[in-house]
Coordinates of C-alpha atoms and ligand atoms in Angstrom, one line a residue:
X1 CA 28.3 24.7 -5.7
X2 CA 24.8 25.9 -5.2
X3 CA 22.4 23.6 -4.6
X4 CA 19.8 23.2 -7.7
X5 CA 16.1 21.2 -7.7
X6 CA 13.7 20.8 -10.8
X7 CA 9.7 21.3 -10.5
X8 CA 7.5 19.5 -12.7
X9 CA 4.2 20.5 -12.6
X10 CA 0.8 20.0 -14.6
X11 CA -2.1 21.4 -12.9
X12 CA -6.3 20.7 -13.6
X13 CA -6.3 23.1 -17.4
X14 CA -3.9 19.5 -18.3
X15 CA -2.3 22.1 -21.3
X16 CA 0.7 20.8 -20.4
X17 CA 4.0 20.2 -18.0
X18 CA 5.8 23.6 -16.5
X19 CA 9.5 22.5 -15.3
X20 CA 11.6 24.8 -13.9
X21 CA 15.0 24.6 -12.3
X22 CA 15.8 27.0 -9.2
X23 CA 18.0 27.5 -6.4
X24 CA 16.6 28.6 -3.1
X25 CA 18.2 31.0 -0.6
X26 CA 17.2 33.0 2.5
X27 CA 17.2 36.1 -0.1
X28 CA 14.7 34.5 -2.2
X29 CA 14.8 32.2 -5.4
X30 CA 16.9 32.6 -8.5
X31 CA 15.7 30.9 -11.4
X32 CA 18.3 28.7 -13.4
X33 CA 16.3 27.4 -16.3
X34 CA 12.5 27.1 -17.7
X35 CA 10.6 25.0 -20.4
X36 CA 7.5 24.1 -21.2
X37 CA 6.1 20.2 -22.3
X38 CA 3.0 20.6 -23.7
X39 CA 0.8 17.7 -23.1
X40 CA 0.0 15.6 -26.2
X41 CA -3.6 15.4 -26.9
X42 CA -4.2 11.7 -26.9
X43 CA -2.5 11.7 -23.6
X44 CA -4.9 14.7 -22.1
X45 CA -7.8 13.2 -23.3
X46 CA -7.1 10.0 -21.3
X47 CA -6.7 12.1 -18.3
X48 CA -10.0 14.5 -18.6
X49 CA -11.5 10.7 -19.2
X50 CA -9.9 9.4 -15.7
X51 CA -11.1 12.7 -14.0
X52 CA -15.0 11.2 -13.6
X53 CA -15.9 7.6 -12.8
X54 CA -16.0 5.3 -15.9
X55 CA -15.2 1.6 -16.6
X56 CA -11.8 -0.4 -16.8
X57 CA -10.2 2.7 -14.9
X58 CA -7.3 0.3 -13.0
X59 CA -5.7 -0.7 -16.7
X60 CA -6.4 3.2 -18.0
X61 CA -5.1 4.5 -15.4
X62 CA -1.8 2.1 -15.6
X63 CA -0.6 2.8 -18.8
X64 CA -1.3 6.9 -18.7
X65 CA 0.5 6.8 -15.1
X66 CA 3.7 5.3 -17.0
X67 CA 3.2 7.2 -20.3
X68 CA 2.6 10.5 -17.8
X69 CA 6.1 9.7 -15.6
X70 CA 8.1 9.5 -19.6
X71 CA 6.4 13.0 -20.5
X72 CA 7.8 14.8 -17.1
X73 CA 11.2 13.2 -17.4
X74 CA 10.8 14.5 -21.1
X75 CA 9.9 17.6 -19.4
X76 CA 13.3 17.9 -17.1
X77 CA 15.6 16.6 -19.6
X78 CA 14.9 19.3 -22.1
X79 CA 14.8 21.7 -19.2
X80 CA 18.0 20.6 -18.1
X81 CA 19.4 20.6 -22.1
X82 CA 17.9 24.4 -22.8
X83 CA 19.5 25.6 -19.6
X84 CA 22.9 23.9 -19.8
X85 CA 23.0 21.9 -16.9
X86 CA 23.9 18.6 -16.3
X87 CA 21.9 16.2 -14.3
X88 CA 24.7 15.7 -12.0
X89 CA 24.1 19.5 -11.1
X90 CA 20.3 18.6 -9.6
X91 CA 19.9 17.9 -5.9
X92 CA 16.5 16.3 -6.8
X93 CA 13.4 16.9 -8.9
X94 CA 9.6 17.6 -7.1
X95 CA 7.1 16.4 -9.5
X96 CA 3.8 17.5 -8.6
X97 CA 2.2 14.3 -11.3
X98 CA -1.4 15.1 -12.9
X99 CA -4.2 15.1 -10.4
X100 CA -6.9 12.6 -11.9
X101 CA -9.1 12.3 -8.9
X102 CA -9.0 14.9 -5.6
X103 CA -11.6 14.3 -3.4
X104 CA -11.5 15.5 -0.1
X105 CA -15.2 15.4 1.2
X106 CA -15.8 11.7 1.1
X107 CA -15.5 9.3 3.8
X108 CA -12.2 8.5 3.1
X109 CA -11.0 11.5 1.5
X110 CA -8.3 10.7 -0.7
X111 CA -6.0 12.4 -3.8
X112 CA -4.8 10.9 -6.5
X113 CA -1.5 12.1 -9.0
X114 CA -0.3 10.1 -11.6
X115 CA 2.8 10.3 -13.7
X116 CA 4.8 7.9 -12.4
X117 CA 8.3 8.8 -10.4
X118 CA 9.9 5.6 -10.4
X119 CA 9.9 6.5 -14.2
X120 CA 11.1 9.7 -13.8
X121 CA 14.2 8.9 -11.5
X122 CA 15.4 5.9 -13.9
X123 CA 14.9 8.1 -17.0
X124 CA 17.2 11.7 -15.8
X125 CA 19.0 9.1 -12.9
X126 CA 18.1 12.3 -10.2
X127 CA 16.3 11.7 -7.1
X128 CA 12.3 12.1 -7.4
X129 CA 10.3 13.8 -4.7
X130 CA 6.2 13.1 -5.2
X131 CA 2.9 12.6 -4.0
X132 CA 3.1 15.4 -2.0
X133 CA -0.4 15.6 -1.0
X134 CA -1.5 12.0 0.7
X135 CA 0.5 12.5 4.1
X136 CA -1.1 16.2 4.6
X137 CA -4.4 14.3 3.9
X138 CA -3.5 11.3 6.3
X139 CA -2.8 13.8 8.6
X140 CA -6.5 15.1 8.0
X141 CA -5.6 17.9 6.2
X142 CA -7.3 18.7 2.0
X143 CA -3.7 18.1 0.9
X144 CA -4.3 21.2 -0.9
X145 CA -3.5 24.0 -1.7
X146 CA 0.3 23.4 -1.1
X147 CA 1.6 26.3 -2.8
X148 CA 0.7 28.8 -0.1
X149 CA 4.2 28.0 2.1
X150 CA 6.0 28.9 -0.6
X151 CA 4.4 32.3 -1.5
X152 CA 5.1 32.9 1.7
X153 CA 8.5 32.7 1.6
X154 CA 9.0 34.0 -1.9
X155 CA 6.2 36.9 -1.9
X156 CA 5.8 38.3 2.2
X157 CA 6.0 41.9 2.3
X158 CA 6.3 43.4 6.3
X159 CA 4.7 46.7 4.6
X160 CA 1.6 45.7 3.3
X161 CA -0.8 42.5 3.3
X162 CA -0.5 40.7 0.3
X163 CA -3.1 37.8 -1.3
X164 CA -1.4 35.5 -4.1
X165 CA -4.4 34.4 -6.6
X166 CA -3.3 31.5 -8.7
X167 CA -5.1 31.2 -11.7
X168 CA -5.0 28.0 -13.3
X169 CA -7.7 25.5 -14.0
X170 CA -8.7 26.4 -10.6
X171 CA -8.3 29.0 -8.4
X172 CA -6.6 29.5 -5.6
X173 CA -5.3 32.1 -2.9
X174 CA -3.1 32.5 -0.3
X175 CA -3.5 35.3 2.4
X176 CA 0.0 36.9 3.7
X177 CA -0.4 39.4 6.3
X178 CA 2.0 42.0 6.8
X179 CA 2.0 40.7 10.8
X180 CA 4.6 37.2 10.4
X181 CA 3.2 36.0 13.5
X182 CA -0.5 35.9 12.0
X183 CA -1.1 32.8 10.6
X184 CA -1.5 32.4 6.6
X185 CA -4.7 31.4 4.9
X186 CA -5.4 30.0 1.5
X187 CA -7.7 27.8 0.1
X188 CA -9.4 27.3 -3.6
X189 CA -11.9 29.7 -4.3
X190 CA -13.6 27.9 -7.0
X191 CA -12.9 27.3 -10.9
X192 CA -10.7 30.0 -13.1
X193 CA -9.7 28.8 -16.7
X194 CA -11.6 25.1 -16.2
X195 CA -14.7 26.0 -17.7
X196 CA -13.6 28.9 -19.6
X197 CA -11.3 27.0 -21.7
X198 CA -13.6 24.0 -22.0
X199 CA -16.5 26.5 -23.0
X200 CA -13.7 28.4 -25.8
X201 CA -12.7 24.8 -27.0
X202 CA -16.1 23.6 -27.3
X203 CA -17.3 26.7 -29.6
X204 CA -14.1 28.0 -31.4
X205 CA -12.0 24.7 -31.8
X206 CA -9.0 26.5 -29.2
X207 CA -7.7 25.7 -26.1
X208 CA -8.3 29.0 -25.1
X209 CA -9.6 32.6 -24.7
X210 CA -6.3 34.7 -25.6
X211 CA -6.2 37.4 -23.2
X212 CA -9.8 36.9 -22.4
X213 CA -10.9 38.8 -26.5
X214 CA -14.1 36.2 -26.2
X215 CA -15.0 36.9 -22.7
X216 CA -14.9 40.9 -23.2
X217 CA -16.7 40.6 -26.3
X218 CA -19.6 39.0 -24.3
X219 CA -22.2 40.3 -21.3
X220 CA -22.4 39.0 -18.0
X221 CA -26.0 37.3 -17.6
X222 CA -26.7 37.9 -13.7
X223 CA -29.2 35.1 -13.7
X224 CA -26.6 32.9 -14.9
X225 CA -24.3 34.2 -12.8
X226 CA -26.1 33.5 -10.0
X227 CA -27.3 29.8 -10.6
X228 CA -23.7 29.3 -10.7
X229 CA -22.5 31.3 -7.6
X230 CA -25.2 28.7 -6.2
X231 CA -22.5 26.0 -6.2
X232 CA -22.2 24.7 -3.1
X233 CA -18.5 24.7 -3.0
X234 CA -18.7 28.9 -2.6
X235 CA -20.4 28.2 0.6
X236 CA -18.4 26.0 1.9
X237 CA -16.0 27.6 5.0
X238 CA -12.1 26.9 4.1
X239 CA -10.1 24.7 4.1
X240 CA -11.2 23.4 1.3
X241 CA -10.3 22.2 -2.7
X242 CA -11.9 21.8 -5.3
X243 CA -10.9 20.3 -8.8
X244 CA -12.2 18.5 -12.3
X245 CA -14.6 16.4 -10.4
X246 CA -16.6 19.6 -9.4
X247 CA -16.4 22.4 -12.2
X248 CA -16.7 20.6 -15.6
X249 CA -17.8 21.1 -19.2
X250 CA -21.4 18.4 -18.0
X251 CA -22.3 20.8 -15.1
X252 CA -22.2 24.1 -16.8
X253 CA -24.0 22.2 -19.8
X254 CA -26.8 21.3 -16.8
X255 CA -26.9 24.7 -15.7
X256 CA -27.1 26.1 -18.9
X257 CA -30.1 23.8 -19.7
X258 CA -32.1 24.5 -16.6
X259 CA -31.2 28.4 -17.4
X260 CA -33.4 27.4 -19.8
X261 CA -33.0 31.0 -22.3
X262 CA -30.2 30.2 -25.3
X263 CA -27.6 32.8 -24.8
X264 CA -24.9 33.7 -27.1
X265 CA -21.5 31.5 -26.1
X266 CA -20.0 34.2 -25.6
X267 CA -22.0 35.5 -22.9
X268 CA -21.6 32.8 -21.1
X269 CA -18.4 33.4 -21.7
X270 CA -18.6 36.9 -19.5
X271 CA -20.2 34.9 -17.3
X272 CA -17.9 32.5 -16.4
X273 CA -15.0 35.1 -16.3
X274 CA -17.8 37.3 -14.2
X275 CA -18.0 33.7 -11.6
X276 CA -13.9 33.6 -11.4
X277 CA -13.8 37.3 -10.3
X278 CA -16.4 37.3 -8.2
X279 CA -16.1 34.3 -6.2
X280 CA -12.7 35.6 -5.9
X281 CA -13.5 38.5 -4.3
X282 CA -15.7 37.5 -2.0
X283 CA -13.3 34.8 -0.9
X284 CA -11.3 37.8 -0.1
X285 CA -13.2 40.3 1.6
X286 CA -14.4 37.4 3.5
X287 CA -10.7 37.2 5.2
X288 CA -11.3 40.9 6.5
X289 CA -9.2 42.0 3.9
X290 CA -10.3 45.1 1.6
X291 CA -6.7 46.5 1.0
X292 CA -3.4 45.9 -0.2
X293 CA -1.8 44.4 -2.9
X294 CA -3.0 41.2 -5.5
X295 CA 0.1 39.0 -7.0
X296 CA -1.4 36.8 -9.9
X297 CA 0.2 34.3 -11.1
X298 CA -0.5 30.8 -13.0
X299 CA -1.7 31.4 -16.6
X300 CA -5.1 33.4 -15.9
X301 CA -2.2 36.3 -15.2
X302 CA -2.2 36.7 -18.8
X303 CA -6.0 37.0 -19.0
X304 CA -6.3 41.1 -20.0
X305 CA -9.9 40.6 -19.3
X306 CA -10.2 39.1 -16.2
X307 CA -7.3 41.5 -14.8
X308 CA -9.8 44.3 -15.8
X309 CA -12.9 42.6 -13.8
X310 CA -10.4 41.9 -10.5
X311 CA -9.6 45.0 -10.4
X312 CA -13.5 46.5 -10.9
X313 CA -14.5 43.8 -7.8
X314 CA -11.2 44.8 -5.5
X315 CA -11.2 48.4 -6.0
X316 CA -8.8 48.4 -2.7
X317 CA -6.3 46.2 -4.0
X318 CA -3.2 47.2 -6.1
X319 CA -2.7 44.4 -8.9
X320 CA 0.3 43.0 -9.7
X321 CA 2.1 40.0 -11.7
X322 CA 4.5 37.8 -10.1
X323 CA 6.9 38.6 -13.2
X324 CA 7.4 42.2 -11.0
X325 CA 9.0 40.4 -8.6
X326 CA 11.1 38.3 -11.0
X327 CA 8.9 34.9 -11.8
X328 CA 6.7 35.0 -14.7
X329 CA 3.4 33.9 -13.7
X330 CA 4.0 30.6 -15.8
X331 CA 6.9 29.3 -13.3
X332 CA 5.4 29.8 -9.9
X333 CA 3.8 26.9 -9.2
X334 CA 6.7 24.5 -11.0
X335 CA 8.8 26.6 -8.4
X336 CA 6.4 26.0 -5.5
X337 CA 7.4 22.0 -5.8
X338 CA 11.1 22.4 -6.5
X339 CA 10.7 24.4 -3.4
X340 CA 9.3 21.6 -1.8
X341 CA 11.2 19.2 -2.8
X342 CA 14.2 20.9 -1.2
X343 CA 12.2 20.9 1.9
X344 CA 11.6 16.6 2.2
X345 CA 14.8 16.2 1.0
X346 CA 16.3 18.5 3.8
X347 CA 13.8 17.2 6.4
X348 CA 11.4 20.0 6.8
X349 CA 7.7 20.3 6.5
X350 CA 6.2 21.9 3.3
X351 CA 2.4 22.3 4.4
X352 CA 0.9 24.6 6.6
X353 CA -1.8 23.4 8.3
X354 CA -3.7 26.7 9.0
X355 CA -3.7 26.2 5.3
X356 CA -4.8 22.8 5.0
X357 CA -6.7 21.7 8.0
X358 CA -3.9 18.6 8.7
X359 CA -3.0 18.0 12.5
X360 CA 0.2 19.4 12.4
X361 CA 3.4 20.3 9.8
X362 CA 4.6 17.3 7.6
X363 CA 7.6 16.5 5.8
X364 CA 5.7 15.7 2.3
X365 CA 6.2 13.0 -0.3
X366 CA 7.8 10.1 -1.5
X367 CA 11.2 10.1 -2.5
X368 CA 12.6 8.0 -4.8
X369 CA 16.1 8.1 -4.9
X370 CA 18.4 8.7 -8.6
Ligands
ADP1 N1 -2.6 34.8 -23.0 C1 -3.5 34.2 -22.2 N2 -4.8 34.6 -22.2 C2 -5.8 34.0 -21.5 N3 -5.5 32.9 -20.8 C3 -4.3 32.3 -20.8 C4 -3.2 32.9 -21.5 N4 -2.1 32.2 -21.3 C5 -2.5 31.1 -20.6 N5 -3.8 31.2 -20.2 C6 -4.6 30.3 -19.4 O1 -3.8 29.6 -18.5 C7 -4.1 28.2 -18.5 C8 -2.9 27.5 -18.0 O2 -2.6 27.9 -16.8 P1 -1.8 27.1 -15.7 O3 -1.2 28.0 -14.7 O4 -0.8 26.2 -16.5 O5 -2.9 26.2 -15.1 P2 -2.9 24.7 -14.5 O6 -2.0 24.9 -13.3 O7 -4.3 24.4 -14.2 O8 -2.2 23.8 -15.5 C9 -4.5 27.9 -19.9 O9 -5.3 26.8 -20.0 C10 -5.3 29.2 -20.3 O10 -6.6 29.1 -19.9
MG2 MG1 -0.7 24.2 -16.6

């Protein structure tokens, strides 16, 4: 019988818990099973709250850690209904949790997911894989981006260099050279549908820009464009991450106000699409890299706007979707942690620490047996 693990993953756009069920082999994946949770708003709110420093956060954080854990096991025992399968079937589940708090440039750099897995594994009985980042961080690495070992595996092309540009709340990349002996890169370039979903919710009520309809309506302000490129996060050599705690709704507002003139929303709209692009590219071209091929994936795939823009600022790059290689954007990174979560739970490492910065490979997470 082949062996079978669930992902469960909510990333920093919080819209809601991708779960996925997948077998690995040396050929590649093949996916069993998807669904989608969406995350209740009372529930979201809570978490954007826990994202920045407020009072009482201990109890907060408590309850939405236990009511997070019931809405991923909701999340794996629908999966497991829509696809047919049994929970008996399931070597073991990797649940990524919601990040509330990533900070990797303090003292003490730490990462925080909630969503509880002790929860999960007495709710579907299967064996829970989690907090996958802390023991990349202990081992002095960002703890992120994790996905990179797995586009690797799933996406490495001996014909031609590839770079993987997941675009979810943030972005993030992952450099595969044709060469297997050259090391991979990847790191978070900076914010992709963050602020342009918090900008689209605050001035049309939706969660966000359909295809990107808003942005293209709007023009790019360059002046805008580059008091935000002025970030110091763009500047900062890799590794590094980023999340909530650096690109939210307050600091655009703050650099809209010392911007000073009152442009249309949906000019800044542009703008912010014109920021993802751009930082994107030049997070690129600064690997050496002005050819090949670009594999998007995450939910900013689906942005018709911003595919148009990537492909104006990386005129050397052939764009692509992940769903030409068989996974629809939506299910790569829920696949990246039942793909790691078949790694703990067969011993190996999951992070790459060309990637990360840590000391050396790791076995990741905390399992909690079924
Ligand atoms: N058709 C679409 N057009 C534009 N943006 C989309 C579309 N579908 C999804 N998205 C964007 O993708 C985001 C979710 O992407 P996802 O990969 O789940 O990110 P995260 O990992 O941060 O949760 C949504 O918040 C939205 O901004
Ligand atoms: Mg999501």
């Amino acid at each position: 019988m082949a062996e079978l693990y669930i992902g469960l993953m909510s990333g920093t756009s919080m819209d809601g818990v991708d779960a996925v069920v997948a077998e690995f082999g040396k050929e590649g994946m093949h996916l069993h099973g998807s669904h989608s949770e969406p995350m209740p708003a009372a529930i979201r709110h809570g978490l954007i709250e826990l994202t920045q420093p407020g009072p009482n956060e201990i109890d907060r954080m408590g309850e939405l850690d236990v009511q997070v854990g019931q809405l991923f096991a909701q999340a794996a025992l629908k999966l497991l209904d829509k696809a047919g399968l049994k929970p008996a079937d399931i070597q073991g589940i990797g649940s990524h949790g919601q990040t509330i708090r990533h900070r990797p440039q303090v003292r003490s750099p730490f990462s925080l997911q909630i969503g509880d897995p002790n929860t999960i594994a007495e709710t579907t009985g299967l064996t829970v894989v989690a907090d996958f980042r802390r023991r990349d961080m202990a081992a002095g690495g960002q703890g992120a981006p994790l996905v990179p070992a797995f586009h690797q595996y799933l996406f490495h092309s001996e014909g031609l260099d590839r770079v993987i540009v997941n675009l979810g709340g943030i972005a993030n990349i992952s450099v595969l050279r044709r060469d297997l002996k050259a090391p991979v890169y990847g790191f978070d370039t900076g914010p992709a549908n963050g602020l342009m979903d918090a900008w689209h919710q605050r001035h049309l009520g939706q969660a966000y820009d359909e295809d990107g309809h808003w942005a293209a309506s709007g023009t790019v302000d360059a002046s805008l464009l580059a008091r935000l490129l002025a970030h110091p996060f763009f500047a900062l050599p890799a590794p590094k991450s980023t999340g909530r705690e650096d690109f939210h709704l307050e600091w655009l507002l703050a650099q809209l106000q010392a911007h000073g003139q009152n442009l249309p929303p949906a000019d800044v709209q542009a703008t912010l699409l014109e920021l993802t692009a751009q930082s994107l590219a030049t997070a690129i071209h600064g690997q050496g890299l002005n050819e090949g091929e670009l594999i998007l994936c995450g939910g900013g795939a689906y942005n018709k706007a911003l595919w148009q823009r990537l492909d104006a600022v990386l005129p050397g790059f052939q764009q692509r979707s992940s769903a030409d290689f068989g996974l629809a954007p939506t299910w790569v990174e829920a696949s990246a942690f039942a793909w790691l979560a078949c790694r703990t739970l067969q011993g190996l490492p999951g992070n790459l620490p060309s990637v990360t910065g840590a000391r050396g490979p790791r076995i990741l997470g905390g399992v909690y047996p079924g």
